[in-house]
XYZ file of C-alpha atoms in Angstrom:
614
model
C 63.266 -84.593 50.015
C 65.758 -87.117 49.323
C 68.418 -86.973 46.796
C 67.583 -89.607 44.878
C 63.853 -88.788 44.444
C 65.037 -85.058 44.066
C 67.042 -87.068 41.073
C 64.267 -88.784 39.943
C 62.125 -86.438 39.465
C 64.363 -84.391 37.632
C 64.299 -86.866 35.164
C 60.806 -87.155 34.793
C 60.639 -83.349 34.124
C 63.583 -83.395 31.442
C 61.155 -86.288 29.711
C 58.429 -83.825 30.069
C 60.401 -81.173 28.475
C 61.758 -83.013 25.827
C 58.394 -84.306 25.072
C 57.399 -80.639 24.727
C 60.209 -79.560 22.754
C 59.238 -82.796 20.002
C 55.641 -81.980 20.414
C 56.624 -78.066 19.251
C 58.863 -78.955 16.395
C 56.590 -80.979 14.721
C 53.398 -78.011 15.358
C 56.672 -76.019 13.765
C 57.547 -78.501 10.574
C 53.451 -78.391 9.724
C 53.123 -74.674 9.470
C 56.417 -74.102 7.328
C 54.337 -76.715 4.967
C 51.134 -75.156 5.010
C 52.681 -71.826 4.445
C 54.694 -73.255 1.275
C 51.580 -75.144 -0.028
C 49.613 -71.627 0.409
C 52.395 -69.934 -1.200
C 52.454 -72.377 -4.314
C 48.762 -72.174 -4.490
C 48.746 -68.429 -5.037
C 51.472 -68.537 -7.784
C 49.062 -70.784 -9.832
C 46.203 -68.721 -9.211
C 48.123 -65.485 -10.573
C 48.971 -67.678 -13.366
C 45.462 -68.804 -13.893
C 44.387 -65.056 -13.631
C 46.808 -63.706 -16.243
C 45.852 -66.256 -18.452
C 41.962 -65.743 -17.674
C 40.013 -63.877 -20.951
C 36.164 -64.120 -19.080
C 35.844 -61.183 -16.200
C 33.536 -63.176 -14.088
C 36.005 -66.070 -14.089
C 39.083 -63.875 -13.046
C 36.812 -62.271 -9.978
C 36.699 -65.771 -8.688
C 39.979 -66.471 -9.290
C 41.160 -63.127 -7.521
C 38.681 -63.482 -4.615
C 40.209 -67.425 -3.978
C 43.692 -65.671 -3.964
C 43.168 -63.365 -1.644
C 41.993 -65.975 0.574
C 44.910 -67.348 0.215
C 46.969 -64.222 0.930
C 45.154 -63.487 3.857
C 45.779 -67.038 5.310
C 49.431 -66.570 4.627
C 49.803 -63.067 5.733
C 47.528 -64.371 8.828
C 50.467 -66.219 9.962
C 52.862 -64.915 12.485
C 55.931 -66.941 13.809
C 56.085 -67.295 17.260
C 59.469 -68.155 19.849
C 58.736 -71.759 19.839
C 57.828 -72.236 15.976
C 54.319 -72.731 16.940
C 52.072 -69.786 14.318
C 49.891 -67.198 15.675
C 47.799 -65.226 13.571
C 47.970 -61.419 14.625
C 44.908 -59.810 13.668
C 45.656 -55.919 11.727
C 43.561 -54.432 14.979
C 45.316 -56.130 17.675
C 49.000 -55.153 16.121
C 48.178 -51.317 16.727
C 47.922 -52.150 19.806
C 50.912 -54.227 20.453
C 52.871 -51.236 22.377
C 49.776 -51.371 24.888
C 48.953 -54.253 26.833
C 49.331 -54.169 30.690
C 47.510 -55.513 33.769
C 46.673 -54.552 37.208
C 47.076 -58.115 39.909
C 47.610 -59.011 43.004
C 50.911 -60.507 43.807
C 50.661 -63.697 45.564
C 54.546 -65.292 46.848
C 55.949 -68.227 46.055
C 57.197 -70.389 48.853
C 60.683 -70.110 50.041
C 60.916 -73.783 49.863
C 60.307 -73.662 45.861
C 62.770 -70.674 45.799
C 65.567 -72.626 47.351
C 65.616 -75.479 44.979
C 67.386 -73.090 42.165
C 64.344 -74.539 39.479
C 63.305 -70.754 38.976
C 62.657 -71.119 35.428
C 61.994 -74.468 34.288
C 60.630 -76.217 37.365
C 57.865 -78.040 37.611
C 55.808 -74.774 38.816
C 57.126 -72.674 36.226
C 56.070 -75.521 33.596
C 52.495 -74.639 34.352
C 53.014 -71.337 34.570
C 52.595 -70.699 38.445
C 55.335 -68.271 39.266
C 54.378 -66.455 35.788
C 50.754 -65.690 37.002
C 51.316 -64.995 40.813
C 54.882 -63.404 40.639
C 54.526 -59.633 39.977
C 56.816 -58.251 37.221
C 56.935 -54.527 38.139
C 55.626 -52.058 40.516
C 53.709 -48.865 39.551
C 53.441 -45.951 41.507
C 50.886 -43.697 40.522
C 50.676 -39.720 41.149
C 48.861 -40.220 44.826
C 51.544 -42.598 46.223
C 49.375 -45.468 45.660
C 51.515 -48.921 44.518
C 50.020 -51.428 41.922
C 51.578 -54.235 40.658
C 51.690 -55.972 36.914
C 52.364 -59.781 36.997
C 55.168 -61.506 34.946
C 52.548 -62.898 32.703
C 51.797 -59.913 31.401
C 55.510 -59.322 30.853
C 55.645 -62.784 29.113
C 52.505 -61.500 26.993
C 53.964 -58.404 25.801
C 57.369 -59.739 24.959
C 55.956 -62.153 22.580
C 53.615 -59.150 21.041
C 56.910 -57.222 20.531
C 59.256 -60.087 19.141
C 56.510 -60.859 16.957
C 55.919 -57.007 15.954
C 59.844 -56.679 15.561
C 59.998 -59.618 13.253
C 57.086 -59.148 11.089
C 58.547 -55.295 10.764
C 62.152 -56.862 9.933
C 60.286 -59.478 7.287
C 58.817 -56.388 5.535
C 61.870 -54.354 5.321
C 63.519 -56.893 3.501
C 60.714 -57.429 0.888
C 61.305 -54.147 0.028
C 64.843 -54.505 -0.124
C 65.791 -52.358 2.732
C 68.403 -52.580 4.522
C 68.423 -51.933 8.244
C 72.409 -52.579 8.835
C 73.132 -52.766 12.665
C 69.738 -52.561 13.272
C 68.795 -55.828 12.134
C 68.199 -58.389 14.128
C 69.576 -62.466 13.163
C 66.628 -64.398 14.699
C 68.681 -67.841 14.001
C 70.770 -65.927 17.219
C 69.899 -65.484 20.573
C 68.988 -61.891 21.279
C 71.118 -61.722 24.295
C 73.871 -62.406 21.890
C 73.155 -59.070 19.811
C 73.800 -55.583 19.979
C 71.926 -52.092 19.172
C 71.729 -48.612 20.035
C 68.933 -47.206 22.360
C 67.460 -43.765 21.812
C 70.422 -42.457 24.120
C 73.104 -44.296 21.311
C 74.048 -46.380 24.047
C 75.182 -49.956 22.668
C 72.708 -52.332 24.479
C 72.003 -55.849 23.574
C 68.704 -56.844 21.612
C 67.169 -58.531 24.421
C 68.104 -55.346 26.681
C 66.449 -53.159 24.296
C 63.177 -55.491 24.388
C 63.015 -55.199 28.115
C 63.424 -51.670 28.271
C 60.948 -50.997 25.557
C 58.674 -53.537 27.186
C 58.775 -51.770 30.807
C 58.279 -48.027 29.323
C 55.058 -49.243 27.059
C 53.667 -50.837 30.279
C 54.592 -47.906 32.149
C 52.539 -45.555 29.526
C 49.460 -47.899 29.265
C 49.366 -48.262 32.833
C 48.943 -45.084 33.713
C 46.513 -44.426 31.098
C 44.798 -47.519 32.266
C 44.371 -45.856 35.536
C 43.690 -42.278 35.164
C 40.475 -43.901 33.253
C 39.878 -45.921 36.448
C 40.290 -43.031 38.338
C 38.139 -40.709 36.670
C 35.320 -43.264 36.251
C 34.900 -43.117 39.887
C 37.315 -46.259 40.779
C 35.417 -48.388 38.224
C 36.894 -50.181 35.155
C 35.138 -48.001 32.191
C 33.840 -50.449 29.365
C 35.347 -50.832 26.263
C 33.440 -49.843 23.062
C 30.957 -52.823 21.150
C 33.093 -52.115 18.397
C 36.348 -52.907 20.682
C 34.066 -55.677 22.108
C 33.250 -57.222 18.275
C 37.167 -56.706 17.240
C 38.399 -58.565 20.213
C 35.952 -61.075 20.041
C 37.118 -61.853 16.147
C 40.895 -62.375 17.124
C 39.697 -64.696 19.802
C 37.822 -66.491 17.254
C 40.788 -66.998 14.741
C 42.698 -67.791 17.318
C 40.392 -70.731 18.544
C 40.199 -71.691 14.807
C 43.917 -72.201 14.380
C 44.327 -73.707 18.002
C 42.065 -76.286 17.007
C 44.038 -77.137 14.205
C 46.871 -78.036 16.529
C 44.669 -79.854 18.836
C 45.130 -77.252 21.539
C 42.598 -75.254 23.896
C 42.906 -72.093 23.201
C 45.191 -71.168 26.756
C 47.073 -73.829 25.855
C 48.166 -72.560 22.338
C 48.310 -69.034 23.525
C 50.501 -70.359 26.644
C 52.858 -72.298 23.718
C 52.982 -69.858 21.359
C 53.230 -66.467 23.874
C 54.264 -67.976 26.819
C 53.795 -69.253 30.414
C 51.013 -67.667 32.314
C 49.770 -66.523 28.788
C 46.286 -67.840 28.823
C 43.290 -66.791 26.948
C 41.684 -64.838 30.443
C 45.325 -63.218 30.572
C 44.883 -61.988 26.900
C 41.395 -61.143 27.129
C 42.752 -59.128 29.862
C 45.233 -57.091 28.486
C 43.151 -56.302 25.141
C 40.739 -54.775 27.299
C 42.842 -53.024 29.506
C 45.332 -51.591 26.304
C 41.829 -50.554 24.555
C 40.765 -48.766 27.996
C 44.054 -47.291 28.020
C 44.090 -46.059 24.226
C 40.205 -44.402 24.714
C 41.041 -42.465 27.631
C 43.901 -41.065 26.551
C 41.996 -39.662 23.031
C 39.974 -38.323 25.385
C 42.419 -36.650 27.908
C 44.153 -35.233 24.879
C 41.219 -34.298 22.947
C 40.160 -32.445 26.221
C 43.611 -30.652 26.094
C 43.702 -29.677 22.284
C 40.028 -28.105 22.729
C 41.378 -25.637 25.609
C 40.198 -21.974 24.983
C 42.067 -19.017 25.423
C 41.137 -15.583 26.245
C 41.027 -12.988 23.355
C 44.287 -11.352 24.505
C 46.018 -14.611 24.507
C 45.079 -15.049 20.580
C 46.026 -11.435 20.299
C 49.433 -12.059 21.663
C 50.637 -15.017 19.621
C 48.479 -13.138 16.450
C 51.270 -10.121 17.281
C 54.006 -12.483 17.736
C 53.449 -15.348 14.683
C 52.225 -12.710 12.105
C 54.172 -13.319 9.414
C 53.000 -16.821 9.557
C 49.765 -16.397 9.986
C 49.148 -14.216 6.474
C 47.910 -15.042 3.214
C 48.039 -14.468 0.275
C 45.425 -15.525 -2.961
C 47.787 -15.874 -6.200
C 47.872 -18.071 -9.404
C 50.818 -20.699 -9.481
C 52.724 -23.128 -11.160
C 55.717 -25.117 -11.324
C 57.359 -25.294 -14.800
C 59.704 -28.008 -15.582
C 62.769 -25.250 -16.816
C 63.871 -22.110 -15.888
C 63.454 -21.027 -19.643
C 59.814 -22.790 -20.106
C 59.406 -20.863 -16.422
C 60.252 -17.445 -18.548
C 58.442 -18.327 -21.702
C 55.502 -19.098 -19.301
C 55.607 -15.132 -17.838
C 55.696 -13.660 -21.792
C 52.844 -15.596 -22.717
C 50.926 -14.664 -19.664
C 48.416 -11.663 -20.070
C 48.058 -9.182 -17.787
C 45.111 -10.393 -16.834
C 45.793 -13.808 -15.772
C 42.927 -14.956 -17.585
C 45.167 -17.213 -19.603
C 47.133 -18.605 -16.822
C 45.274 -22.379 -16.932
C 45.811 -22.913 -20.385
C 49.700 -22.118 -20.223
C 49.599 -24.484 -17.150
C 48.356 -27.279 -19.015
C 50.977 -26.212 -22.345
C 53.991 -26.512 -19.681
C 52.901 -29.823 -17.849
C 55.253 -32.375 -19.080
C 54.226 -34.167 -22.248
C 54.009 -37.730 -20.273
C 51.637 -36.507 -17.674
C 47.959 -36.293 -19.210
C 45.587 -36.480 -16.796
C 47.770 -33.253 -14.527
C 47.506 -31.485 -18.357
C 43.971 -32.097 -18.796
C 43.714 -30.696 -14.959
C 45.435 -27.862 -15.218
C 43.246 -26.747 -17.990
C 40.929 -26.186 -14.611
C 41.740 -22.620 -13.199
C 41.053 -23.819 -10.053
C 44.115 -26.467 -10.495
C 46.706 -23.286 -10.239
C 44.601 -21.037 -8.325
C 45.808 -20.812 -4.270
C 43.574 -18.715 -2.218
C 44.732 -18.163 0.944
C 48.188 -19.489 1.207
C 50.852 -19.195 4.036
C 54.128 -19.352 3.792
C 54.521 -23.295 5.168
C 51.816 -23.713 2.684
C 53.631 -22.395 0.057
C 56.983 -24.315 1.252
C 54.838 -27.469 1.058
C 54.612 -27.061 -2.169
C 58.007 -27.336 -2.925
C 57.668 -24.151 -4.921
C 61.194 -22.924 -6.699
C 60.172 -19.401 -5.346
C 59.668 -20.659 -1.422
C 63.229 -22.266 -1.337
C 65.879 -20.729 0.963
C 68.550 -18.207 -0.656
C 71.566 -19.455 -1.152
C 74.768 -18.305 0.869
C 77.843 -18.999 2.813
C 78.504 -19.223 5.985
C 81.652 -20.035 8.237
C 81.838 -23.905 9.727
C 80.229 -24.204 12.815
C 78.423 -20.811 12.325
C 74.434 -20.683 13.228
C 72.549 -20.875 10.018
C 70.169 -18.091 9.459
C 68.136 -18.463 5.899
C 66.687 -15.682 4.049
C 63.445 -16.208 1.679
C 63.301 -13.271 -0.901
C 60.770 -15.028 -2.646
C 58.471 -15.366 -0.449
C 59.134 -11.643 1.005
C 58.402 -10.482 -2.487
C 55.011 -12.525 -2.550
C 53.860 -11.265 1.581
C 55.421 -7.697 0.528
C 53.057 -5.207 1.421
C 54.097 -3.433 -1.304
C 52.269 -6.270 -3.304
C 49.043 -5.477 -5.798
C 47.063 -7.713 -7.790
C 48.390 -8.509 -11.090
C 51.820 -8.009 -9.769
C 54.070 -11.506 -11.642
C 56.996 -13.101 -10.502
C 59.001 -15.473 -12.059
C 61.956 -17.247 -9.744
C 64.116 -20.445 -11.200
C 60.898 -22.726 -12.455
C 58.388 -21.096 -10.652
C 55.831 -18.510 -12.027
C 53.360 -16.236 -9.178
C 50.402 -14.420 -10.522
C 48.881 -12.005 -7.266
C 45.595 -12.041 -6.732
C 45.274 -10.947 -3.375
C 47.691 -9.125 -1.221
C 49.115 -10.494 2.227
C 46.629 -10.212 4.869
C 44.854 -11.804 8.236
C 41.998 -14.238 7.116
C 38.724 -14.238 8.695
C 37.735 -17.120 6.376
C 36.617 -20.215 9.223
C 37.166 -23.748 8.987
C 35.323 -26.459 7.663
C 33.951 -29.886 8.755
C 33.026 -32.168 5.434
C 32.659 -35.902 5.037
C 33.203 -37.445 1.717
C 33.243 -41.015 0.259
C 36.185 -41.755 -2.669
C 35.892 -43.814 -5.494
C 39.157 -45.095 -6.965
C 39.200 -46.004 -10.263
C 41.646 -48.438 -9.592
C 40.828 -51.948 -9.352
C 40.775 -53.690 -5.259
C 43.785 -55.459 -6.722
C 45.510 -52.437 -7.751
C 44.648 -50.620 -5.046
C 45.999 -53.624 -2.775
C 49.505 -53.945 -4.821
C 49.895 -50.083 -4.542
C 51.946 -50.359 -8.331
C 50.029 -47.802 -9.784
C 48.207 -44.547 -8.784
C 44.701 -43.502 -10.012
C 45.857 -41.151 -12.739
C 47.635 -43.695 -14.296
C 43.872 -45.788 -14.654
C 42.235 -46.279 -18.295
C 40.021 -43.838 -19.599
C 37.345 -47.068 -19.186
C 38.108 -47.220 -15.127
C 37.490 -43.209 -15.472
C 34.139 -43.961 -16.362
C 33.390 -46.714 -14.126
C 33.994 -45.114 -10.962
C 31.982 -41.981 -12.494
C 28.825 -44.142 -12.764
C 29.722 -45.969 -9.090
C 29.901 -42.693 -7.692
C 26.602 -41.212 -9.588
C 24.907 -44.241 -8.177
C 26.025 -44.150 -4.617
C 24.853 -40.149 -4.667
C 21.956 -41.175 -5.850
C 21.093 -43.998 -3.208
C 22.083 -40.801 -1.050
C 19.258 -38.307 -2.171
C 17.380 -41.106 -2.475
C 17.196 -41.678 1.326
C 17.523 -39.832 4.711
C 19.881 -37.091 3.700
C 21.379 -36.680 6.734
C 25.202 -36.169 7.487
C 25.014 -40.118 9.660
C 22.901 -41.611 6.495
C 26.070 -39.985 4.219
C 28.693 -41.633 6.883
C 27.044 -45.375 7.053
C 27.684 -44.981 3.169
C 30.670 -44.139 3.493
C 31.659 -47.015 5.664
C 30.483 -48.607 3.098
C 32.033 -47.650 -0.109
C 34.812 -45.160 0.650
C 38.515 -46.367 -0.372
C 40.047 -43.302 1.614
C 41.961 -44.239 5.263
C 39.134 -42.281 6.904
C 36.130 -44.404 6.187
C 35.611 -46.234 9.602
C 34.511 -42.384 10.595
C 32.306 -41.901 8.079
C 34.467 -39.948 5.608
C 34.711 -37.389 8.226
C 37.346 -34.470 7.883
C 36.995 -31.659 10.657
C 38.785 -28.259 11.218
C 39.843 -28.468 7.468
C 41.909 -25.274 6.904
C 42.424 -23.921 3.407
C 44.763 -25.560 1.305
C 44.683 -28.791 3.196
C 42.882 -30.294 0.505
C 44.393 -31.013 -3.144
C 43.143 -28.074 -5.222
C 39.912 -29.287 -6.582
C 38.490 -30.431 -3.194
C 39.994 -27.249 -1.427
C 37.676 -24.991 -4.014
C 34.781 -26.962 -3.138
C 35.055 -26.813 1.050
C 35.777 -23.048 0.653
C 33.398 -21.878 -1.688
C 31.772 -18.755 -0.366
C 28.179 -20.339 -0.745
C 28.766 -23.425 0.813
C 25.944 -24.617 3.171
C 25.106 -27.375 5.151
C 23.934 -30.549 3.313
C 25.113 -29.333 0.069
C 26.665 -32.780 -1.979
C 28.473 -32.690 -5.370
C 30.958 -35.002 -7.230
C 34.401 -33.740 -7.481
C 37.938 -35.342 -9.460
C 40.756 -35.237 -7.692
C 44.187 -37.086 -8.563
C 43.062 -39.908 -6.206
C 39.473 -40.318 -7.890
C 35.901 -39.216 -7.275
C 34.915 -37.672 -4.328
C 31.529 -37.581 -3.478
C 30.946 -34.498 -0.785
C 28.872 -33.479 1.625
C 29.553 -30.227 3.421
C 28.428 -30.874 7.368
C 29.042 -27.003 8.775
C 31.293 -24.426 9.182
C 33.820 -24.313 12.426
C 33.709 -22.033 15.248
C 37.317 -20.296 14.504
C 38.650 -18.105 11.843
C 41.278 -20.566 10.542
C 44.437 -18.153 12.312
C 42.857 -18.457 15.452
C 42.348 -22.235 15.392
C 45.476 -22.109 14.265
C 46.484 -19.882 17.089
C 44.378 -22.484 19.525
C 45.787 -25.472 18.350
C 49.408 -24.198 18.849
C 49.007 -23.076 22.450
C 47.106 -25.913 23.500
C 49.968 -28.214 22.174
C 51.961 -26.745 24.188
C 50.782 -26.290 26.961
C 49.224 -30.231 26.697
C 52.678 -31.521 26.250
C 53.909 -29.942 29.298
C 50.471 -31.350 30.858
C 51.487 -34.776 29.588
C 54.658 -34.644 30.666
C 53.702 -33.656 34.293
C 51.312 -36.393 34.383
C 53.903 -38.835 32.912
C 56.528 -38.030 35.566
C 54.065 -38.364 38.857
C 53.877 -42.379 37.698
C 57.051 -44.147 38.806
C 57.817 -48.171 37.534
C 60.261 -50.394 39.475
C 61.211 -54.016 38.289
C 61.081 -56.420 41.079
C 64.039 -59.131 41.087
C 62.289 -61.756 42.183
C 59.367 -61.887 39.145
C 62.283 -60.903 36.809
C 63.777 -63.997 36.865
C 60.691 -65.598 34.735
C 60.555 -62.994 31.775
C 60.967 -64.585 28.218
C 64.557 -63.543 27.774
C 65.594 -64.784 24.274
C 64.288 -65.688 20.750
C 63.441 -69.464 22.006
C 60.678 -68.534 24.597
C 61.984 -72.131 26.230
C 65.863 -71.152 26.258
């Protein structure tokens, strides 16, 4: 090629470029105005809504906000000030997105004109979706390579992630010190420190991150290949709907722009970015995430023989007792001692002191305690106890020489797992007050598996702003979420009464972080539960279907007990210890055998800085 038409058609690419670059700035200038008019909207509806007398008015008010909120919050700034919205399933997944491709080579000829990045090729993304980013070597020796666009991909996830994460921080007024990151800045130009407290720069610490997460999902990726016979498995319909819905919002808002939908996924993530690519590494990152539940499901269910249980029973027996006792924190040491010369030998009026020593400014944990079952623990361990934050669990104090190995002592809780204990025994340490019940002992008593659906009394607003907690709710909202809850139990009886029937409503209604699986808790052990749902799980005639209504601090629980587990609760515990352990070392083993090398060559196309264009 001649000089001057190597000249010439330089120039015609800078036009290109800057083209682009004008093109991109204004797609940047119209969604810092829509996301200003969006937030000015909202401030006028929460106006509108404070000033609002008529209910029915206000709901419609409220539901247009949140609209509005979820546009805004939709919105996700990407490298080249072009939005993306991140759906709330895809960002779980943004540490898992890798692909398996064939690399194909770029001419020499290409190579040798120095355009790496920002050639015409690399304008439409060539070298990005032939060039191959890394090379993985599984645990059979066999190679497999991940193309730059998937590099490109998952360094836009990851900036994105990190900024969002940064943007929250500082709502809250946190302050992350040399751990922020100045986005006005290159990130080349900006320093951290690595889990080794190395000081790297930002864009260092991206890459790294980037090539261990594809490392991890890789192999994942391909251990599910391998042990679907060589075939890709298929992703759930769920999986299937979820991805489908980001693709849709996506489309939505790339219409706005007047792009395809490659072409604003290719703006706003990158070259080589195109809608197949991301369609691609959703399915391969939700592949990934399935098998590996599964592989360590599969671990964590290992069985042991009986003289394995009996061994680490022998070894971990002082953590494995329990005790049943009566307990409560007072807010003195001299209320604490008041509390024990009031108390009757008895016990029997052990509630009702409970609820006379709750501070004055709590009323719903007063009217509680009034519940025996409120300050009654049956079968508690010592972490359980510690959990607590119990006065009488804390570490003695003492002195020790600088430098010297601490080694604590608990005398409380030796006095409580003394086998020298008897019930009635009382023990009052700094605030806390013990009533036995039950001496120390090993605990037959099995785990439980129980779905339930809760009904906050709490407004969806409330809920949503997280300013107040359920207790603090009007006598009124009480009420309310009594009668929603009567009526969903009802709709319950009313129809199949089985345990999926019980789960599809609690899909449906629940406001606990468990509803997408029906309300389903398994392997509960005792005192896992706040008090009032821990008495109901463990009461000795507990059956299967049985359903009741229980209060709790967080609202109204409407149960349904599903069975009874296989293992006394020490020897799940037992079970659950050893097969940790031993599946670590598992995963690590398996982690090791996989091997990831960067190539050069595809290297030199990664998105390096802030300004995916830079």
């Amino acid at each position: 090629m001649a000089k001057e038409e190597m000249n010439q058609e330089g120039k015609e690419k800078l036009t290109k470029e800057e083209k682009q670059a004008a093109k991109l700035q204004a797609k940047k200038e119209k969604a810092e105005a829509k996301k200003a008019e969006l937030r000015e909207k909202i401030d006028e509806l929460k106006v509108k809504i404070a000033e609002e007398n008529d209910e029915k008015v206000k709901e419609k008010l409220r539901t247009e906000r949140d609209d509005l909120i979820a546009q805004l919050d939709g919105i996700r700034k990407s490298k080249d000030g072009v939005t993306i919205p991140m759906a709330p399933a895809m960002k779980k997944r943004i540490k898992a997105c890798v692909a398996i491709v064939v690399v194909i080579a770029l001419c020499v000829t290409y190579v040798a004109t120095g355009a790496m990045r920002y050639g015409l090729l690399s304008y439409f993304g060539v070298p990005q979706s032939t060039l191959s980013a890394y090379t993985i070597t599984d645990g059979d020796g066999e190679k497999h390579s991940v193309k730059v666009s998937t590099y490109n991909y998952y360094f836009a996830m990851f900036y994105n992630n990190l900024r969002s994460q940064q943007e929250q921080y500082s709502q809250y007024g946190v302050d992350l010190g040399e751990n922020a990151v100045d986005f006005e800045k290159k990130l080349s130009q900006q320093t951290t420190k690595n889990d080794d407290d190395e000081t790297v720069t930002w864009a260092q610490q991206i890459r790294d991150e980037v090539m261990e997460n594809v490392k991890s999902t890789y192999l994942y990726y391909y251990e599910a290949v391998k042990a679907n016979n060589g075939k890709e498995p298929k992703i759930t319909d769920d999986q299937k709907k979820e991805l489908k819905e980001t693709l849709d919002s996506y489309e939505e808002t790339a219409k706005g722009y007047g792009f395809t939908v490659s072409g604003y996924l290719t703006a706003a993530m990158g070259k080589g970015v195109t809608e197949e690519v991301f369609k691609r590494e959703a399915r391969i990152s939700y592949i990934a995430e399935n098998y590996k539940e599964e592989y360590q499901d599969k671990l964590n269910s290992t069985d042991y023989s009986n003289s394995e249980y009996k061994k680490y029973l022998k070894e971990h027996k002082d953590d494995l007792e329990v005790v049943d006792i009566k307990y409560f924190e007072c807010d003195s040491e001299d209320d604490a001692k008041a509390f024990v010369k009031a108390l009757k030998s008895d016990g029997s009026n052990f509630a009702d002191l409970a609820s006379k020593y709750t501070s004055s400014d709590d009323k719903f944990e007063k009217e509680a305690n009034k519940d025996p079952v409120e300050t009654t623990y049956k079968e508690m361990t010592r972490s359980t106890l510690q959990g607590l934050g119990a006065a009488i669990a804390q570490a003695d104090e003492h002195d020790h020489e600088e430098g010297e190995e601490e080694e604590h002592t608990y005398s409380g809780l030796d006095w409580i797992f003394s086998s020298k204990r008897k019930a009635g025994d009382v023990k009052q340490v700094s605030t806390s007050v013990v009533y036995m019940l039950k001496k120390a002992r090993i605990s037959e008593t099995k785990t439980v598996n129980v779905r339930h659906i809760l009904i906050s009394p709490l407004s969806d607003e409330e809920q949503e702003e997280g300013s107040k907690k359920a207790t603090d709710a009007s006598s009124k909202q009480w009420k309310a979420a009594k009668k929603k809850a009567d009526s969903i139990l009802a709709e319950y009886k009313k129809g199949d009464k089985t345990a999926e029937a019980f789960g599809e409503l609690a899909k449906k209604n629940s406001t606990d972080s468990n509803a997408d699986d029906g309300g389903l808790y398994e392997n509960i052990t005792p005192n896992q539960m706040v008090p009032t749902f821990n008495a109901w799980c463990f009461d000795s005639a507990r059956k299967a279907g049985d359903t009741a209504i229980v209060k709790t601090e967080f609202g109204y629980h409407i149960m349904y007990f599903e069975s009874t587990g296989d293992m006394p609760v020490w020897k799940y515990t037992a079970q659950q210890a050893l097969a940790s352990d031993d599946g670590t070392k598992a995963q690590e083993k398996l982690e090791k055998s996989y091997k990831i090398k960067e190539n050069w060559l595809g290297s030199r196309f990664f998105e390096i800085d802030t300004d995916i264009d830079s």
